[in-house]
């Protein structure tokens, strides 16, 4: 599930207009990722949109959602009032642009520091995450309504206008309130002069619905399928192409996958066996998961407020992440005492593996190249030994383990729902370096496991170069098991022998699993 470090923008249409490139350290780059950088202003047609959410009215005709604050009225001609929700969303946008902040990490901190709660917190989160997901679409619309392209607009002003466009096209906030609140934000944070530009652009945007704008700015599907999907669903063109290849070339399924990437993911909890139960989570307000016996969905509230989560007996963990770990533990072995999680940070799978191993009388060793990530693993496990180590230069002897989890650094294309800005940071130029690292790590994992033992090769990416192509290179040295046989509760994992989870099929991250037995 880990994302490798990658280049910043995609010179072939990878980043939305005006989005700054730069150093972009991938989340979870547990092993030797490459350094990133580069400018990212792709051509039109290189990014796209997110469809309106369920029940939402697009454009300016809808009524304000109950949870949406529409901003305060101006007070005379003085300084506009400060709308805390919109200012928090704006500050997150600027942090993502200026210092490559991770939205899913920074937003909770902003809300907590500013004591923004309830409906205002929900509004701030929706505005920031929704705008980051829809940047590609919104920049195309802004370009059609402006006298200069977005990349020529001052970035602080552009981010504020993007927030306004999101409110106009993908929320039920009335257009007059969305425009007024955005103008106030620009006057307060950028200046009175730039507010005239924002006002002119937003009033043009408000004249059409999202569907009407897409008829104008998206290339025709029959002439440019990838460009049409990229603009319509706000993904870089190269990601659209990679995902289309991964689903077998079907454009309708590709569209469904891209749409699922733009949906807000539900909060999934894992009850670590022997330490918490799903019944305890249900009593705290959670609901049963779909597949994993340890999963529960939290419909609302802060998961950190649950006692089991606060005590590390439970955690937030995507259901696919739970299941690929469980699949590794379900392969029968004649000897089963020592397990390895080779790229363990930040520790989600390690936490579950540690709990299962403890119940069986086995022991887990968790390793990660980076010390701070190894510390996170230490915090999520109880009985495991955790070390800082390079998986390509192992600190363990060959054949020492019965089971090995290799959750390899990757592009993270399978987790775009959870990391709204990640799609604009990934770069196809980083893939050769990542796949070379993945091959070295898989070679090392097969050396670490004993004859007859099993390795799980996992990526949070469906990209064929990071999944099947890597495993195919070692098929002459390992028996590839049918991963689906160890996940009987999950339909639709593909034709085998690998297992591929999908957001649009399973409601999970797009996680890939291969199980390999060393002869």
Coordinates of C-alpha atoms in Angstrom, one line a residue:
X1 CA 0.0 0.0 0.0
X2 CA 3.0 2.2 0.4
X3 CA 3.6 5.0 -2.1
X4 CA 7.1 5.5 -3.4
X5 CA 8.6 8.8 -3.9
X6 CA 8.0 10.2 -7.3
X7 CA 8.5 13.1 -9.6
X8 CA 6.2 16.1 -9.1
X9 CA 4.3 17.0 -12.3
X10 CA 3.6 15.0 -15.5
X11 CA 5.0 16.7 -18.5
X12 CA 2.6 14.7 -20.6
X13 CA -0.6 16.1 -19.0
X14 CA -0.2 14.8 -15.5
X15 CA -1.0 17.9 -13.4
X16 CA -3.9 20.4 -13.6
X17 CA -3.3 23.8 -15.0
X18 CA -1.3 26.0 -12.6
X19 CA -0.5 23.3 -10.0
X20 CA 3.0 23.7 -8.9
X21 CA 5.4 20.8 -9.2
X22 CA 8.2 20.3 -6.8
X23 CA 9.6 17.8 -4.2
X24 CA 6.9 15.2 -3.5
X25 CA 7.8 12.6 -1.0
X26 CA 5.4 9.7 -1.4
X27 CA 3.5 8.5 1.6
X28 CA 4.8 5.2 2.7
X29 CA 7.9 5.2 0.6
X30 CA 9.3 2.5 2.9
X31 CA 12.3 1.6 0.7
X32 CA 14.8 3.7 -1.2
X33 CA 12.3 5.9 -3.2
X34 CA 13.7 8.2 -5.8
X35 CA 13.7 12.0 -5.3
X36 CA 11.0 13.9 -7.1
X37 CA 10.5 17.3 -8.6
X38 CA 9.5 19.0 -11.8
X39 CA 6.9 21.4 -13.0
X40 CA 3.4 20.3 -13.5
X41 CA 1.2 22.2 -15.9
X42 CA -0.3 19.7 -18.3
X43 CA -2.2 20.5 -21.5
X44 CA -6.0 20.7 -21.6
X45 CA -7.5 17.3 -21.7
X46 CA -4.9 16.0 -19.3
X47 CA -7.1 16.1 -16.1
X48 CA -10.7 15.8 -15.3
X49 CA -13.7 16.1 -13.0
X50 CA -15.6 14.4 -10.3
X51 CA -19.3 13.8 -10.8
X52 CA -21.8 15.4 -8.5
X53 CA -22.3 13.5 -5.3
X54 CA -25.5 11.5 -4.7
X55 CA -28.4 13.8 -4.0
X56 CA -26.5 16.9 -4.8
X57 CA -27.8 19.5 -7.3
X58 CA -25.1 21.0 -9.5
X59 CA -24.8 24.6 -10.6
X60 CA -26.6 27.4 -9.0
X61 CA -30.2 26.1 -8.8
X62 CA -29.9 24.0 -5.7
X63 CA -30.6 24.8 -2.1
X64 CA -27.9 25.0 0.5
X65 CA -27.1 21.7 2.2
X66 CA -28.1 21.6 5.8
X67 CA -24.5 21.3 6.9
X68 CA -23.1 24.1 4.6
X69 CA -22.5 27.5 6.1
X70 CA -22.8 30.0 3.3
X71 CA -20.6 32.7 4.8
X72 CA -21.4 35.9 6.6
X73 CA -22.6 39.0 4.9
X74 CA -20.2 41.9 4.4
X75 CA -20.2 44.5 7.1
X76 CA -20.2 47.8 5.3
X77 CA -17.1 48.4 3.1
X78 CA -14.6 47.4 5.8
X79 CA -12.6 44.2 6.2
X80 CA -14.8 41.1 5.3
X81 CA -15.6 38.8 8.2
X82 CA -13.5 35.7 8.6
X83 CA -15.2 32.4 7.6
X84 CA -13.3 29.8 9.6
X85 CA -14.3 26.8 7.6
X86 CA -13.4 28.4 4.2
X87 CA -10.2 29.8 5.6
X88 CA -9.2 26.3 6.9
X89 CA -9.9 24.8 3.5
X90 CA -7.9 27.6 1.8
X91 CA -4.9 27.2 4.1
X92 CA -4.9 23.5 3.4
X93 CA -4.9 24.2 -0.3
X94 CA -2.0 26.6 0.1
X95 CA 0.0 24.1 2.2
X96 CA -0.5 21.4 -0.4
X97 CA 0.8 23.7 -3.1
X98 CA 3.6 25.4 -1.2
X99 CA 5.1 22.7 0.9
X100 CA 3.6 19.4 -0.5
X101 CA 1.6 18.9 2.6
X102 CA -0.5 15.7 2.9
X103 CA -4.2 16.8 3.1
X104 CA -5.3 13.8 5.1
X105 CA -2.7 14.5 7.7
X106 CA -2.9 18.3 7.9
X107 CA -6.7 18.7 7.9
X108 CA -7.3 17.1 11.3
X109 CA -4.5 19.2 12.7
X110 CA -5.9 22.5 11.3
X111 CA -9.4 21.7 12.6
X112 CA -8.1 20.8 16.1
X113 CA -5.8 23.8 16.4
X114 CA -8.5 26.2 15.3
X115 CA -11.2 24.4 17.3
X116 CA -13.4 24.0 14.2
X117 CA -16.0 21.3 14.9
X118 CA -19.4 20.0 13.8
X119 CA -20.8 21.4 10.6
X120 CA -18.0 23.9 10.0
X121 CA -15.4 21.0 10.2
X122 CA -17.5 19.0 7.7
X123 CA -17.7 22.0 5.4
X124 CA -14.0 22.7 5.6
X125 CA -13.1 19.1 4.9
X126 CA -15.5 18.8 1.9
X127 CA -14.4 22.1 0.4
X128 CA -10.7 21.2 0.6
X129 CA -10.9 17.5 -0.4
X130 CA -13.5 18.1 -3.1
X131 CA -11.5 20.9 -4.6
X132 CA -8.2 18.9 -4.6
X133 CA -10.0 16.0 -6.3
X134 CA -11.6 18.2 -8.9
X135 CA -8.6 20.4 -9.8
X136 CA -8.3 19.2 -13.3
X137 CA -11.9 19.8 -14.2
X138 CA -12.0 23.1 -12.4
X139 CA -8.9 24.5 -14.1
X140 CA -10.4 23.7 -17.5
X141 CA -13.6 25.6 -16.6
X142 CA -11.5 28.5 -15.2
X143 CA -9.6 28.6 -18.4
X144 CA -12.8 28.9 -20.4
X145 CA -14.0 31.8 -18.1
X146 CA -10.7 33.8 -17.8
X147 CA -8.7 36.1 -20.0
X148 CA -5.6 34.2 -19.0
X149 CA -4.8 30.5 -18.4
X150 CA -4.8 29.3 -14.8
X151 CA -1.0 28.8 -14.8
X152 CA -0.7 32.6 -15.3
X153 CA -2.9 33.3 -12.3
X154 CA -1.2 34.0 -9.0
X155 CA -1.4 30.7 -7.1
X156 CA -3.0 32.1 -3.9
X157 CA -5.7 33.7 -6.0
X158 CA -6.1 30.6 -8.1
X159 CA -6.6 28.3 -5.1
X160 CA -9.3 30.6 -3.8
X161 CA -11.1 30.7 -7.1
X162 CA -10.9 26.9 -7.3
X163 CA -12.6 26.7 -3.9
X164 CA -15.4 28.9 -5.3
X165 CA -15.8 26.8 -8.5
X166 CA -16.1 23.6 -6.4
X167 CA -18.9 25.2 -4.4
X168 CA -20.7 26.3 -7.6
X169 CA -20.4 23.1 -9.4
X170 CA -20.4 20.3 -6.9
X171 CA -22.3 21.5 -3.8
X172 CA -25.8 22.6 -3.0
X173 CA -24.6 26.0 -1.7
X174 CA -26.6 28.7 -3.7
X175 CA -24.5 30.4 -6.3
X176 CA -24.9 33.9 -4.8
X177 CA -23.6 32.6 -1.4
X178 CA -20.7 30.7 -3.0
X179 CA -19.6 33.7 -5.0
X180 CA -20.0 36.1 -2.1
X181 CA -18.1 33.9 0.4
X182 CA -15.3 33.4 -2.1
X183 CA -15.0 37.1 -2.8
X184 CA -14.8 37.7 0.9
X185 CA -12.1 35.1 1.2
X186 CA -10.1 36.6 -1.7
X187 CA -10.4 40.2 -0.2
X188 CA -9.3 38.9 3.2
X189 CA -6.4 36.6 2.1
X190 CA -5.2 37.9 -1.3
X191 CA -6.4 41.5 -1.6
X192 CA -9.2 43.8 -2.9
X193 CA -7.8 44.1 -6.4
X194 CA -7.7 40.3 -7.1
X195 CA -11.3 40.0 -5.9
X196 CA -12.4 41.7 -9.1
X197 CA -10.9 38.9 -11.1
X198 CA -12.4 36.2 -8.9
X199 CA -15.8 37.9 -9.1
X200 CA -15.7 38.0 -12.9
X201 CA -14.7 34.4 -13.3
X202 CA -17.1 33.0 -10.7
X203 CA -20.1 34.8 -12.2
X204 CA -19.3 33.2 -15.5
X205 CA -18.9 29.8 -14.0
X206 CA -22.2 30.1 -12.2
X207 CA -24.0 30.5 -15.5
X208 CA -23.8 26.8 -16.3
X209 CA -24.0 23.5 -14.4
X210 CA -21.1 21.0 -14.3
X211 CA -22.7 18.9 -17.0
X212 CA -23.1 21.9 -19.2
X213 CA -19.5 22.9 -18.7
X214 CA -18.2 19.4 -19.5
X215 CA -20.0 19.6 -22.8
X216 CA -17.7 22.6 -23.5
X217 CA -14.4 21.8 -22.0
X218 CA -14.1 18.0 -22.2
X219 CA -12.9 16.4 -25.5
X220 CA -15.5 14.3 -27.3
X221 CA -15.4 10.7 -26.0
X222 CA -15.5 9.2 -29.5
X223 CA -12.5 11.3 -30.6
X224 CA -10.4 11.3 -27.5
X225 CA -11.6 8.7 -25.0
X226 CA -8.7 9.1 -22.5
X227 CA -8.9 12.9 -22.7
X228 CA -12.7 12.9 -22.2
X229 CA -12.4 10.7 -19.1
X230 CA -9.5 12.7 -17.8
X231 CA -11.4 16.0 -17.9
X232 CA -14.7 14.5 -16.9
X233 CA -13.4 12.7 -13.8
X234 CA -10.4 14.9 -12.9
X235 CA -7.5 12.5 -13.3
X236 CA -4.2 13.0 -15.2
X237 CA -4.4 11.4 -18.6
X238 CA -1.6 8.9 -17.9
X239 CA -3.5 7.6 -14.9
X240 CA -6.6 7.2 -16.9
X241 CA -4.7 5.2 -19.5
X242 CA -3.0 3.0 -16.8
X243 CA -6.3 2.3 -15.1
X244 CA -8.0 1.5 -18.4
X245 CA -5.3 -1.0 -19.1
X246 CA -5.7 -2.5 -15.7
X247 CA -9.4 -3.1 -16.1
X248 CA -8.9 -4.7 -19.5
X249 CA -9.6 -1.7 -21.7
X250 CA -13.4 -1.3 -21.0
X251 CA -14.2 2.5 -21.0
X252 CA -17.4 2.2 -19.1
X253 CA -15.7 0.3 -16.3
X254 CA -12.8 2.8 -16.4
X255 CA -15.3 5.6 -15.9
X256 CA -16.9 3.7 -13.0
X257 CA -13.5 3.3 -11.4
X258 CA -12.6 7.0 -11.9
X259 CA -15.9 8.0 -10.4
X260 CA -15.3 5.8 -7.4
X261 CA -11.9 7.5 -6.9
X262 CA -13.8 10.8 -6.5
X263 CA -16.1 9.5 -3.8
X264 CA -15.5 10.2 -0.2
X265 CA -14.3 6.9 1.4
X266 CA -15.9 5.6 4.4
X267 CA -14.0 5.2 7.7
X268 CA -13.1 1.5 8.1
X269 CA -11.9 0.1 11.5
X270 CA -10.1 -3.1 12.3
X271 CA -10.6 -4.9 15.6
X272 CA -7.3 -6.6 16.2
X273 CA -8.0 -10.2 17.2
X274 CA -7.3 -11.0 20.8
X275 CA -7.3 -7.3 21.7
X276 CA -10.7 -6.0 20.5
X277 CA -13.8 -7.4 19.0
X278 CA -16.1 -6.0 16.3
X279 CA -18.9 -6.2 18.9
X280 CA -17.0 -3.6 20.9
X281 CA -16.8 -1.4 17.9
X282 CA -20.5 -1.9 17.1
X283 CA -21.4 -0.9 20.7
X284 CA -19.4 2.4 20.0
X285 CA -21.5 3.2 17.0
X286 CA -19.8 1.3 14.1
X287 CA -21.5 -1.0 11.6
X288 CA -20.6 -4.4 10.2
X289 CA -18.0 -4.6 7.5
X290 CA -18.7 -6.2 4.1
X291 CA -15.9 -8.8 3.9
X292 CA -13.3 -8.9 6.7
X293 CA -14.3 -10.6 9.9
X294 CA -12.5 -7.9 11.8
X295 CA -13.9 -4.9 9.9
X296 CA -16.4 -2.3 11.0
X297 CA -17.6 0.9 9.3
X298 CA -17.8 4.1 11.3
X299 CA -20.5 6.2 9.8
X300 CA -19.7 9.4 11.7
X301 CA -17.5 10.8 14.4
X302 CA -13.8 10.8 15.2
X303 CA -12.3 7.2 15.3
X304 CA -9.7 8.4 17.7
X305 CA -12.4 9.0 20.3
X306 CA -13.1 5.3 20.5
X307 CA -11.4 3.6 23.4
X308 CA -10.2 0.6 21.4
X309 CA -8.6 2.9 18.8
X310 CA -7.0 5.1 21.4
X311 CA -5.5 2.0 23.1
X312 CA -4.2 0.6 19.7
X313 CA -6.5 -2.5 20.2
X314 CA -8.3 -1.3 17.0
X315 CA -7.3 1.0 14.2
X316 CA -8.4 2.7 11.0
X317 CA -7.5 0.3 8.2
X318 CA -9.0 -0.2 4.7
X319 CA -10.8 -3.5 4.3
X320 CA -8.6 -4.6 1.4
X321 CA -5.6 -3.9 3.5
X322 CA -7.0 -6.2 6.2
X323 CA -7.8 -9.0 3.8
X324 CA -4.5 -9.2 2.0
X325 CA -2.8 -9.6 5.4
X326 CA -5.4 -12.3 6.4
X327 CA -4.9 -14.1 3.1
X328 CA -1.2 -14.5 4.0
X329 CA -2.1 -16.0 7.4
X330 CA -4.6 -18.5 5.8
X331 CA -2.1 -20.4 3.6
X332 CA -1.5 -23.7 5.4
X333 CA 2.1 -24.5 6.5
X334 CA 3.6 -27.4 8.3
X335 CA 5.8 -25.2 10.4
X336 CA 4.7 -21.7 11.4
X337 CA 6.5 -19.7 14.1
X338 CA 8.3 -16.7 12.5
X339 CA 6.8 -14.0 10.4
X340 CA 8.3 -10.9 8.7
X341 CA 6.7 -7.7 7.5
X342 CA 9.5 -6.4 5.4
X343 CA 8.3 -2.8 4.6
X344 CA 6.1 -2.5 7.6
X345 CA 5.6 1.3 8.0
X346 CA 3.3 2.9 8.9
X347 CA 2.1 -0.3 10.5
X348 CA -1.5 -1.1 9.5
X349 CA -0.9 -4.6 8.3
X350 CA 1.8 -5.2 10.9
X351 CA -0.7 -4.4 13.6
X352 CA -3.1 -7.1 12.3
X353 CA -0.4 -9.6 11.6
X354 CA 1.0 -9.1 15.1
X355 CA -2.3 -9.8 16.7
X356 CA -2.9 -13.0 14.6
X357 CA 0.6 -14.2 15.1
X358 CA 0.3 -13.7 18.9
X359 CA -2.9 -15.8 19.0
X360 CA -1.1 -18.6 17.1
X361 CA 2.1 -18.5 19.2
X362 CA 4.1 -17.1 16.3
X363 CA 6.3 -14.0 16.4
X364 CA 6.4 -11.1 13.9
X365 CA 9.4 -9.0 13.0
X366 CA 8.5 -5.6 11.5
X367 CA 11.1 -3.8 9.5
X368 CA 11.3 -0.5 7.7
X369 CA 14.0 1.5 6.1
X370 CA 13.1 4.8 7.7
X371 CA 13.4 5.2 11.5
X372 CA 10.3 7.4 11.9
X373 CA 8.2 4.8 10.1
X374 CA 9.6 2.0 12.2
X375 CA 8.6 4.0 15.3
X376 CA 5.0 4.0 13.9
X377 CA 5.1 0.3 13.5
X378 CA 6.3 0.0 17.1
X379 CA 3.3 2.0 18.2
X380 CA 0.8 -0.2 16.3
X381 CA 2.1 -3.6 17.5
X382 CA 2.3 -5.2 20.9
X383 CA 4.4 -8.3 20.7
X384 CA 6.3 -7.8 17.5
X385 CA 10.0 -6.9 17.4
X386 CA 10.6 -3.8 15.2
X387 CA 13.8 -2.8 13.6
X388 CA 15.1 -0.2 11.1
X389 CA 16.4 -2.1 8.1
X390 CA 16.7 -2.0 4.4
X391 CA 14.8 -4.9 2.8
X392 CA 17.2 -4.9 -0.2
X393 CA 20.1 -5.4 2.2
X394 CA 18.5 -7.7 4.8
X395 CA 19.5 -7.8 8.4
X396 CA 18.3 -11.3 8.7
X397 CA 19.6 -14.6 7.5
X398 CA 18.2 -16.3 4.4
X399 CA 15.3 -18.7 4.9
X400 CA 14.6 -17.4 8.4
X401 CA 10.8 -16.9 8.1
X402 CA 7.7 -19.0 7.5
X403 CA 5.6 -16.1 6.2
X404 CA 6.8 -12.8 4.7
X405 CA 4.6 -9.7 3.9
X406 CA 6.0 -7.4 1.3
X407 CA 3.8 -4.4 1.1
X408 CA 6.0 -2.7 -1.6
X409 CA 6.5 1.0 -2.2
X410 CA 4.4 2.0 -5.2
X411 CA 2.6 4.8 -7.0
X412 CA -0.4 4.5 -4.7
X413 CA -2.8 4.8 -7.6
X414 CA -5.2 2.5 -5.6
X415 CA -5.6 5.0 -2.8
X416 CA -6.6 8.1 -4.6
X417 CA -9.9 8.4 -2.7
X418 CA -8.0 8.9 0.5
X419 CA -5.2 11.1 -0.7
X420 CA -7.0 13.7 -2.8
X421 CA -3.9 15.5 -3.9
X422 CA -1.9 12.4 -4.7
X423 CA -3.1 12.1 -8.3
X424 CA -1.4 15.4 -9.1
X425 CA 1.9 14.4 -7.5
X426 CA 2.4 11.0 -9.2
X427 CA 4.5 11.0 -12.3
X428 CA 4.9 8.1 -14.8
X429 CA 8.6 8.8 -15.0
X430 CA 9.0 7.4 -11.5
X431 CA 7.5 4.0 -12.5
X432 CA 10.7 2.4 -13.9
X433 CA 12.6 3.3 -10.7
X434 CA 9.8 2.0 -8.5
X435 CA 9.4 -1.3 -10.4
X436 CA 13.1 -1.9 -10.2
X437 CA 12.9 -1.4 -6.4
X438 CA 9.8 -3.7 -6.3
X439 CA 11.7 -6.5 -8.1
X440 CA 14.7 -6.2 -5.7
X441 CA 12.4 -6.3 -2.7
X442 CA 10.5 -9.3 -4.0
X443 CA 13.8 -11.1 -4.7
X444 CA 14.8 -10.4 -1.1
X445 CA 11.5 -11.6 0.2
X446 CA 11.8 -14.9 -1.5
X447 CA 15.3 -15.3 -0.1
X448 CA 14.0 -14.5 3.4
X449 CA 11.3 -17.2 3.4
X450 CA 12.2 -20.8 4.0
X451 CA 11.5 -23.5 1.4
X452 CA 7.8 -24.3 1.7
X453 CA 7.1 -20.8 3.2
X454 CA 4.9 -18.2 1.6
X455 CA 5.4 -14.6 0.5
X456 CA 2.5 -12.0 0.0
X457 CA 3.4 -9.4 -2.6
X458 CA 1.1 -6.4 -2.2
X459 CA 0.8 -3.0 -3.8
X460 CA -1.8 -0.3 -3.4
X461 CA -1.8 0.1 -7.1
X462 CA -3.5 -1.7 -9.9
X463 CA -0.9 -0.5 -12.5
X464 CA 0.1 -3.6 -14.5
X465 CA 3.8 -2.6 -14.4
X466 CA 3.8 -2.7 -10.6
X467 CA 1.7 -5.8 -10.2
X468 CA 1.6 -8.6 -12.7
X469 CA 4.8 -7.6 -14.5
X470 CA 6.8 -7.7 -11.3
X471 CA 5.4 -11.1 -10.2
X472 CA 5.8 -12.7 -13.6
X473 CA 9.6 -12.1 -13.4
X474 CA 9.9 -14.6 -10.4
X475 CA 7.5 -17.3 -11.6
X476 CA 10.4 -19.5 -12.5
X477 CA 11.5 -19.4 -8.9
X478 CA 8.3 -19.6 -6.9
X479 CA 4.9 -21.3 -7.1
X480 CA 2.2 -18.7 -7.6
X481 CA -0.8 -19.7 -5.5
X482 CA -4.4 -18.8 -6.4
X483 CA -4.9 -15.8 -4.0
X484 CA -8.7 -16.0 -4.5
X485 CA -8.8 -19.4 -2.8
X486 CA -7.7 -17.7 0.5
X487 CA -10.3 -14.9 0.2
X488 CA -13.5 -16.9 -0.4
X489 CA -15.7 -14.2 1.1
X490 CA -14.7 -11.6 -1.6
X491 CA -16.2 -11.9 -5.1
X492 CA -14.9 -10.2 -8.2
X493 CA -11.2 -10.4 -7.5
X494 CA -10.4 -11.2 -11.2
X495 CA -9.4 -14.3 -13.2
X496 CA -6.6 -15.3 -10.9
X497 CA -4.1 -16.4 -9.8
X498 CA -3.8 -12.9 -8.4
X499 CA -6.4 -11.0 -6.4
X500 CA -7.2 -7.4 -7.3
X501 CA -9.5 -5.3 -5.2
X502 CA -11.3 -2.3 -6.7
X503 CA -13.0 0.9 -5.3
X504 CA -15.9 0.5 -7.8
X505 CA -16.4 -3.2 -7.2
X506 CA -15.6 -3.7 -3.5
X507 CA -15.7 -0.2 -2.0
X508 CA -12.0 -0.6 -1.0
X509 CA -8.6 0.7 -2.1
X510 CA -7.4 -0.9 -5.4
X511 CA -5.0 -3.3 -3.7
X512 CA -3.2 -6.1 -5.5
X513 CA -2.2 -9.4 -4.0
X514 CA 0.0 -12.2 -5.1
X515 CA 0.8 -15.3 -2.9
X516 CA 4.0 -17.1 -3.7
X517 CA 5.4 -20.3 -2.2
X518 CA 9.1 -20.9 -2.2
X519 CA 9.9 -24.4 -3.5

